[in-house]
Amino acid sequence: MNRTVLLIGIVITAALLVVLYFGLGKDPQHIDSPLIGRLAPSFALKAVGSGETIDLARYRGKPVVLNFWATWCRPCWEEHPTLTATAKSVGDQVQFVGVVFQDDESKIVDFLRERGWAYPTLVDEKGKTAIAYGVGGVPETFFLDRKGNIVAKFEGPMSPQDLEVNLAKAMK
Amino acid sequence: MSRRMAVILMLLGLAAITAIAQQDPQGVKVPDAEQFVGKPKGTPLTGDDLTRKTQDIAASLRCPVCQGLAIADSPSEMATNMKGQVRELLARGYTQEQIFSYFERSYGQFVLLKPKFQGVNTLVWVLPVLALALGVIIVFAKIRNLEKAPEPKNAAAESAAPAETPEEDPYLARVRKLVKGDNS
Amino acid sequence: MNATLGRLLILGSLLVSTTGAVLAYAAGAKRSREGLRWAQRFAYAFSAMMILATLVMEVALVTHDFSVSYVAQVGSLTTPLWVTIVSLWSSLEGSILFWGFVLALYIAVATWLTRNQHEEYMAYSIGTWLACASFFSFLIAGPANPFLSVPFPPVDGPGPNPLLQNHILMVAHPPFLYLGYVGMTIPFGFATAALLRGRLGVAFIRPIRTALMLPWIFLTIAIMLGGWWAYEVLGWGGYWAWDPVENASLLPWLTATAALHSGVVMERRGVLKGWTITLIQGSFLLTILGTFMTRSGVFNSVHSFTQSSIGPTILVFLAVILLGSIALLAARIDSLEAEGRIEGAVSREGMFLLNNLLFVLFTFTVLIGTVFPLVVEALRGKQMSVGRPYFDSMVVPVGAALVFLLGIGPALPWGRASREQIKRSLLPPIIGGVVLLVLGYALGARNGWTLLTLAFGGYAAQVTLGEMWRPVVQRMKRGESLMTATVQAQFNRGRRRFASYVIHAGAVIVIIAIAVSSTTRTQREVSLAKGQSTTIGAYTVTFLGTDIRNEPHRVATVARVAITKDGKPVEVVEPRMNQYAAMREPIGTPAVHSTLAGDLYVSIMNLDGSGQNVGLLLLITPMVSWIWIAVLLMGLGGIISIIPHRQSSFAAASASEPSPATVAETPA
């Protein structure tokens, strides 16, 4: 029995297997946001439809739900009813804001007309807002507390429960 | 006459459109790098330098919506936007370090294709070098070991064969042994 | 009907392979000849069933039998026949079945070729092959079953992944990759048998070498085809992105290449037996690791088309064979080692050891870089990336060192050499190095590593060509005609030697072409209106307009781009955007105007709705075609080296060699 071979082999094997085991089941596209706990990047963007410029600072003092989405994204369709319904019921305490991610304004307007328009959706300039928020796909939703700090980020379509849990964090 | 009228009308129309376009973005402001990494610390780049440096940096930034490609290599809109932003920041005089830390601030180290030499990341740079050092030691130990090894049993046949036989043929070796009468 | 038949055949092959493995190991332990015969029969039975099962699947695909789950998943009435046939490997379940099919072919052929030979090792070898076969049968029967019955079959299916039907190279790449990956099972079986026996006789070295060389050839070509596919399809003008899946195919190739080299030392000097066996075990383990990386969804890659639940199953298999191999190696490595010796460090043997060091270091670096993000995430819970800039900066020096060895390794004589001899062999090729360096500089190469690679490459090229033709020259000096000398020295007696230099020549060209193409390219991104032109290098590129073409399975928007060089029309290329029904966004396919000097690569970046304006990525990349050609040359060299000796070696040897003293081709 060659002890050296056994020892080196087992160390390498064990390390490799443990790492691969931990890797199982994780989503390789997922990115933890380093922005959580920090002040949300500020912006003032034009809203679709009205053309009004909306500054994020306007909502300071109120928790904000910032949702990046597009009409070409199926999961965004799924969560749209949840978002609009919640926005309608708690709209006086929480501000919902949508940001268009790589899409045409006309398609967004058509979509909102057809499926419900409960809060402003803003047009991003050259994707810079998405980049500043570290968006890696849509839908992606950020939760801001009253002071404008990011307290949570959610990737993918939200169920009403997901929305509720994260809203609670923002409203604390 | 009517042609001239048309031209004038067109020019007027153009002027009106430009006026609106200039007015329009008033108040629109996107998140800016200055918010996060301060004022530019380098000199603004232009022309070929700008293009080259943009390409360099783009090769080291990961496209977040793609599958592991650099933004330099990805045709996606996200990558194009990020490249555009890199270019703009360089043109404003931001340094490579500032640009990396700007993107790192929003995406974390995920966005850096070349791991930083700090913390646990040091391992990915150091381990191959250690492996090289260890390998060199092992190889030289092995060579020394093999040089000292006792002559093999069929040493007669081995050493009788010239040191340099370009054709590697075990059958030849067998023939040799047969001819020499060494049947071990 | 097809589904039931397929399931029965798979269950049959699971049963047969498992029983056969147990029986073969028992026969090996008892050294029973009768048991070995039965093991061979079980091996054939497994192969027959697995091959039949694959045929059943192909029949189901071609006849659009949507009651078979896999056909319902990837079939479509509108796809062309060739796409339907190759969709066997377009998705997870089918590709695992295809794996089983290739394994069945290998096992049947290997069992047949060794039926009356190497009796001492064969029972254990067959046992190991069948053990692997039973794992894959289990995968196909359970977690990745393609033969499930669909109770209410759909009328039509979605068709295979559009990226796969987008280019003809995708037909060729997976089979080669599987032939390479799966083929490693055969040398693994031999190596395991040698370990179980605790000895490795001289006669058994040759089958191990052949069994390793064959999958090496396939893997070499598969890696090239993968890179070529990426180049022709992905639209960014590169062929290698150090993507985890690309790395997964490279890793076993690196260790197999190391094993082929250490095998030469083992054959000539009787040393490094344990080490060579370790490398062979490692190559097989890395193919399984590669499969895990590709199929588990753990890694983020342009090539992972399938994500599924088979990850844990493969991980368990990997763990079992890893631990088994290590235990076996530790137990038996000492009984294999050192029957021979070597005489000096500055010798061919010494260079072989350095070669192995570099290849293992290369493997280790690629492996570390690939899994490191997982390590950090496990330790710190944070995501990070290790990408092309890391691999480039780590691997380029290793590559340069390898070219250096390609030069001085073959230049140095075997055994102990005098200082004078060493000088005489090492100095002349410097001419080749200087020539290529100057040539490269004159043609515009300025990157330091590229120039270094060119210098080493020129040196290596001179050594390789010199060594390649040396036996011919020597024979001619002895009065043989050019014809006889060439046939005798290159294709008859010295075939393996000649083949190895053909492979080396290919490798030198590949490395030079990679260095040159990656550091001297010209890139432009332009926006052109219809009729507008732009220039890049010596080329003028004109956007003529767009066509929309309706094809059965897709709608293509084709941009017609005219290329002229020095005022003369060269070619009208057609980069396109293919819109598939099942995909949201169109897939671009670039067009390449290829010449031996370099490629002009034209890729659509964006296209406005009216077809009046187009954004193009234009790239001039020198020497790219040389990579594909030279890799084929390497494959050809590999094939030459494994063609068995036709003539009886005794007859040939005694005819041409009156006494051992003149055996050597070299004059003393």
Tab-separated table of N, CA, C and O in Angstrom, chain A residues 28-29 31 33-35 38-46 53 55 101-102 124-137, chain B residues 24-32 35-36 62 64-67 76-79 81-82 85 88 102-110:
chain	number	residue	atom	x	y	z
A	28	PRO	N	-26.585	28.675	-11.905
A	28	PRO	CA	-25.344	29.349	-12.293
A	28	PRO	C	-25.553	30.790	-12.772
A	28	PRO	O	-24.596	31.539	-12.868
A	29	GLN	N	-26.799	31.157	-13.063
A	29	GLN	CA	-27.051	32.532	-13.506
A	29	GLN	C	-27.265	33.489	-12.338
A	29	GLN	O	-27.302	34.691	-12.512
A	31	ILE	N	-26.871	35.897	-9.316
A	31	ILE	CA	-25.826	36.777	-8.787
A	31	ILE	C	-26.351	37.415	-7.509
A	31	ILE	O	-27.393	38.063	-7.526
A	33	SER	N	-26.628	40.268	-5.041
A	33	SER	CA	-26.358	41.669	-5.306
A	33	SER	C	-25.493	42.289	-4.219
A	33	SER	O	-25.814	42.208	-3.041
A	34	PRO	N	-24.380	42.890	-4.610
A	34	PRO	CA	-23.566	43.594	-3.613
A	34	PRO	C	-24.215	44.905	-3.193
A	34	PRO	O	-23.710	45.598	-2.308
A	35	LEU	N	-25.333	45.253	-3.834
A	35	LEU	CA	-25.966	46.543	-3.545
A	35	LEU	C	-26.844	46.497	-2.306
A	35	LEU	O	-27.243	47.542	-1.795
A	38	ARG	N	-27.130	49.040	0.618
A	38	ARG	CA	-26.587	50.331	0.180
A	38	ARG	C	-27.685	51.224	-0.365
A	38	ARG	O	-28.780	50.757	-0.697
A	39	LEU	N	-27.338	52.475	-0.518
A	39	LEU	CA	-28.262	53.431	-1.099
A	39	LEU	C	-28.488	53.074	-2.571
A	39	LEU	O	-27.540	52.805	-3.297
A	40	ALA	N	-29.752	53.067	-2.981
A	40	ALA	CA	-30.062	52.720	-4.366
A	40	ALA	C	-29.515	53.790	-5.305
A	40	ALA	O	-29.616	54.982	-5.015
A	41	PRO	N	-28.927	53.364	-6.429
A	41	PRO	CA	-28.438	54.351	-7.403
A	41	PRO	C	-29.582	55.283	-7.822
A	41	PRO	O	-30.688	54.820	-8.095
A	42	SER	N	-29.309	56.563	-7.843
A	42	SER	CA	-30.391	57.508	-8.140
A	42	SER	C	-30.540	57.681	-9.642
A	42	SER	O	-29.603	57.496	-10.407
A	43	PHE	N	-31.766	57.995	-10.065
A	43	PHE	CA	-32.009	58.249	-11.485
A	43	PHE	C	-33.279	59.066	-11.633
A	43	PHE	O	-34.102	59.153	-10.706
A	44	ALA	N	-33.431	59.700	-12.777
A	44	ALA	CA	-34.676	60.382	-13.129
A	44	ALA	C	-34.948	60.014	-14.571
A	44	ALA	O	-34.172	60.345	-15.459
A	45	LEU	N	-36.027	59.247	-14.810
A	45	LEU	CA	-36.285	58.746	-16.155
A	45	LEU	C	-37.695	59.083	-16.601
A	45	LEU	O	-38.588	59.331	-15.793
A	46	LYS	N	-37.856	59.064	-17.915
A	46	LYS	CA	-39.134	59.384	-18.526
A	46	LYS	C	-40.080	58.198	-18.414
A	46	LYS	O	-39.682	57.057	-18.634
A	53	THR	N	-41.050	63.052	-16.521
A	53	THR	CA	-39.792	62.591	-15.941
A	53	THR	C	-40.004	62.319	-14.463
A	53	THR	O	-40.473	63.194	-13.720
A	55	ASP	N	-38.292	61.237	-10.902
A	55	ASP	CA	-37.045	61.106	-10.160
A	55	ASP	C	-37.278	60.145	-8.999
A	55	ASP	O	-38.274	60.281	-8.279
A	101	PHE	N	-36.653	46.975	-19.725
A	101	PHE	CA	-35.344	46.380	-19.992
A	101	PHE	C	-35.306	45.928	-21.444
A	101	PHE	O	-35.993	44.995	-21.839
A	102	GLN	N	-34.524	46.589	-22.266
A	102	GLN	CA	-34.320	46.217	-23.668
A	102	GLN	C	-35.624	45.934	-24.405
A	102	GLN	O	-35.871	44.825	-24.855
A	124	ASP	N	-35.451	53.174	-19.732
A	124	ASP	CA	-34.033	53.246	-19.383
A	124	ASP	C	-33.262	53.825	-20.570
A	124	ASP	O	-33.626	53.610	-21.719
A	125	GLU	N	-32.204	54.568	-20.272
A	125	GLU	CA	-31.370	55.121	-21.337
A	125	GLU	C	-30.157	54.231	-21.546
A	125	GLU	O	-29.312	54.109	-20.669
A	126	LYS	N	-30.082	53.582	-22.698
A	126	LYS	CA	-28.951	52.715	-23.050
A	126	LYS	C	-28.643	51.682	-21.962
A	126	LYS	O	-27.485	51.331	-21.741
A	127	GLY	N	-29.685	51.255	-21.273
A	127	GLY	CA	-29.499	50.211	-20.264
A	127	GLY	C	-28.668	50.621	-19.071
A	127	GLY	O	-28.235	49.772	-18.296
A	128	LYS	N	-28.426	51.924	-18.914
A	128	LYS	CA	-27.491	52.333	-17.851
A	128	LYS	C	-28.045	52.114	-16.454
A	128	LYS	O	-27.296	51.809	-15.524
A	129	THR	N	-29.354	52.277	-16.309
A	129	THR	CA	-29.942	52.055	-14.998
A	129	THR	C	-29.840	50.568	-14.644
A	129	THR	O	-29.454	50.213	-13.529
A	130	ALA	N	-30.155	49.721	-15.624
A	130	ALA	CA	-30.055	48.273	-15.399
A	130	ALA	C	-28.636	47.902	-14.992
A	130	ALA	O	-28.424	47.109	-14.071
A	131	ILE	N	-27.655	48.493	-15.654
A	131	ILE	CA	-26.258	48.185	-15.327
A	131	ILE	C	-25.933	48.648	-13.903
A	131	ILE	O	-25.331	47.908	-13.127
A	132	ALA	N	-26.378	49.844	-13.556
A	132	ALA	CA	-26.073	50.361	-12.224
A	132	ALA	C	-26.700	49.505	-11.127
A	132	ALA	O	-26.168	49.402	-10.027
A	133	TYR	N	-27.837	48.883	-11.435
A	133	TYR	CA	-28.477	48.020	-10.451
A	133	TYR	C	-27.989	46.576	-10.546
A	133	TYR	O	-28.430	45.717	-9.809
A	134	GLY	N	-27.107	46.301	-11.490
A	134	GLY	CA	-26.569	44.945	-11.622
A	134	GLY	C	-27.599	43.941	-12.104
A	134	GLY	O	-27.628	42.801	-11.650
A	135	VAL	N	-28.440	44.367	-13.037
A	135	VAL	CA	-29.467	43.459	-13.542
A	135	VAL	C	-28.824	42.431	-14.483
A	135	VAL	O	-28.045	42.782	-15.358
A	136	GLY	N	-29.155	41.158	-14.267
A	136	GLY	CA	-28.568	40.113	-15.087
A	136	GLY	C	-29.620	39.320	-15.836
A	136	GLY	O	-29.381	38.202	-16.262
A	137	GLY	N	-30.806	39.869	-15.977
A	137	GLY	CA	-31.895	39.171	-16.655
A	137	GLY	C	-33.200	39.720	-16.124
A	137	GLY	O	-33.204	40.428	-15.121
B	24	ASP	N	-36.502	67.669	-24.627
B	24	ASP	CA	-37.068	66.465	-24.063
B	24	ASP	C	-36.287	65.861	-22.889
B	24	ASP	O	-36.845	65.657	-21.824
B	25	PRO	N	-34.997	65.569	-23.094
B	25	PRO	CA	-34.327	64.839	-22.020
B	25	PRO	C	-34.065	65.686	-20.777
B	25	PRO	O	-33.396	65.234	-19.866
B	26	GLN	N	-34.589	66.881	-20.782
B	26	GLN	CA	-34.338	67.723	-19.615
B	26	GLN	C	-34.814	67.025	-18.348
B	26	GLN	O	-35.919	66.510	-18.283
B	27	GLY	N	-33.957	66.999	-17.369
B	27	GLY	CA	-34.337	66.357	-16.127
B	27	GLY	C	-34.058	64.876	-16.125
B	27	GLY	O	-33.941	64.278	-15.065
B	28	VAL	N	-33.930	64.268	-17.319
B	28	VAL	CA	-33.621	62.847	-17.338
B	28	VAL	C	-32.183	62.660	-16.905
B	28	VAL	O	-31.275	63.312	-17.408
B	29	LYS	N	-32.012	61.770	-15.924
B	29	LYS	CA	-30.632	61.520	-15.519
B	29	LYS	C	-30.489	60.057	-15.123
B	29	LYS	O	-31.308	59.511	-14.389
B	30	VAL	N	-29.511	59.421	-15.734
B	30	VAL	CA	-29.293	58.007	-15.450
B	30	VAL	C	-28.275	57.903	-14.332
B	30	VAL	O	-27.509	58.839	-14.108
B	31	PRO	N	-28.235	56.748	-13.635
B	31	PRO	CA	-27.225	56.597	-12.590
B	31	PRO	C	-25.852	56.796	-13.207
B	31	PRO	O	-25.582	56.273	-14.290
B	32	ASP	N	-25.025	57.547	-12.561
B	32	ASP	CA	-23.736	57.866	-13.163
B	32	ASP	C	-22.587	57.334	-12.320
B	32	ASP	O	-22.675	57.268	-11.097
B	35	GLN	N	-21.338	58.903	-9.086
B	35	GLN	CA	-22.020	58.591	-7.831
B	35	GLN	C	-21.251	57.551	-7.020
B	35	GLN	O	-21.318	57.521	-5.812
B	36	PHE	N	-20.559	56.638	-7.724
B	36	PHE	CA	-19.982	55.475	-7.053
B	36	PHE	C	-18.462	55.496	-6.976
B	36	PHE	O	-17.900	55.055	-5.989
B	62	ARG	N	-17.513	40.361	-17.682
B	62	ARG	CA	-18.409	39.275	-18.043
B	62	ARG	C	-19.785	39.812	-18.391
B	62	ARG	O	-20.313	40.672	-17.685
B	64	PRO	N	-23.459	39.725	-18.112
B	64	PRO	CA	-24.285	39.076	-17.091
B	64	PRO	C	-25.470	38.284	-17.640
B	64	PRO	O	-25.945	37.378	-16.985
B	65	VAL	N	-25.944	38.616	-18.849
B	65	VAL	CA	-27.091	37.882	-19.371
B	65	VAL	C	-26.662	36.712	-20.259
B	65	VAL	O	-27.489	35.951	-20.729
B	66	CYS	N	-25.335	36.614	-20.506
B	66	CYS	CA	-24.883	35.558	-21.408
B	66	CYS	C	-24.398	34.372	-20.579
B	66	CYS	O	-24.517	34.353	-19.381
B	67	GLN	N	-23.794	33.410	-21.281
B	67	GLN	CA	-23.318	32.229	-20.593
B	67	GLN	C	-21.804	32.283	-20.508
B	67	GLN	O	-21.118	31.573	-21.212
B	76	SER	N	-25.041	40.318	-27.566
B	76	SER	CA	-26.304	40.697	-26.935
B	76	SER	C	-26.385	42.198	-26.669
B	76	SER	O	-25.375	42.894	-26.593
B	77	GLU	N	-27.616	42.669	-26.525
B	77	GLU	CA	-27.842	44.097	-26.319
B	77	GLU	C	-27.215	44.578	-25.008
B	77	GLU	O	-26.631	45.654	-24.937
B	78	MET	N	-27.335	43.733	-23.970
B	78	MET	CA	-26.751	44.059	-22.667
B	78	MET	C	-25.254	44.324	-22.824
B	78	MET	O	-24.730	45.313	-22.317
B	79	ALA	N	-24.585	43.410	-23.539
B	79	ALA	CA	-23.140	43.543	-23.723
B	79	ALA	C	-22.819	44.809	-24.514
B	79	ALA	O	-21.866	45.530	-24.205
B	81	ASN	N	-24.583	47.532	-24.616
B	81	ASN	CA	-24.771	48.662	-23.704
B	81	ASN	C	-23.588	48.825	-22.763
B	81	ASN	O	-23.127	49.937	-22.509
B	82	MET	N	-23.118	47.682	-22.232
B	82	MET	CA	-22.003	47.772	-21.285
B	82	MET	C	-20.744	48.268	-21.984
B	82	MET	O	-20.003	49.091	-21.445
B	85	GLN	N	-20.948	51.857	-22.392
B	85	GLN	CA	-20.675	52.591	-21.167
B	85	GLN	C	-19.181	52.625	-20.843
B	85	GLN	O	-18.662	53.652	-20.400
B	88	GLU	N	-17.712	55.243	-22.980
B	88	GLU	CA	-18.048	56.589	-22.526
B	88	GLU	C	-17.211	56.988	-21.308
B	88	GLU	O	-16.693	58.103	-21.225
B	102	TYR	N	-16.490	50.244	-10.713
B	102	TYR	CA	-17.873	50.669	-10.974
B	102	TYR	C	-18.751	49.456	-11.264
B	102	TYR	O	-19.810	49.273	-10.664
B	103	PHE	N	-18.285	48.595	-12.188
B	103	PHE	CA	-19.091	47.418	-12.527
B	103	PHE	C	-19.149	46.427	-11.367
B	103	PHE	O	-20.150	45.779	-11.134
B	104	GLU	N	-18.048	46.346	-10.625
B	104	GLU	CA	-18.021	45.424	-9.498
B	104	GLU	C	-19.023	45.849	-8.433
B	104	GLU	O	-19.601	45.034	-7.735
B	105	ARG	N	-19.222	47.159	-8.316
B	105	ARG	CA	-20.151	47.664	-7.326
B	105	ARG	C	-21.575	47.178	-7.578
B	105	ARG	O	-22.320	46.892	-6.648
B	106	SER	N	-21.949	47.054	-8.846
B	106	SER	CA	-23.314	46.591	-9.090
B	106	SER	C	-23.417	45.078	-9.284
B	106	SER	O	-24.430	44.494	-8.944
B	107	TYR	N	-22.387	44.453	-9.820
B	107	TYR	CA	-22.496	43.018	-10.098
B	107	TYR	C	-21.637	42.146	-9.190
B	107	TYR	O	-21.720	40.924	-9.250
B	108	GLY	N	-20.791	42.755	-8.393
B	108	GLY	CA	-19.891	41.955	-7.576
B	108	GLY	C	-18.756	41.401	-8.424
B	108	GLY	O	-18.635	41.713	-9.608
B	109	GLN	N	-17.934	40.539	-7.809
B	109	GLN	CA	-16.767	40.026	-8.528
B	109	GLN	C	-17.158	39.093	-9.663
B	109	GLN	O	-16.320	38.714	-10.475
B	110	PHE	N	-18.438	38.742	-9.699
B	110	PHE	CA	-18.964	37.924	-10.786
B	110	PHE	C	-18.625	38.534	-12.147
B	110	PHE	O	-18.403	37.832	-13.121
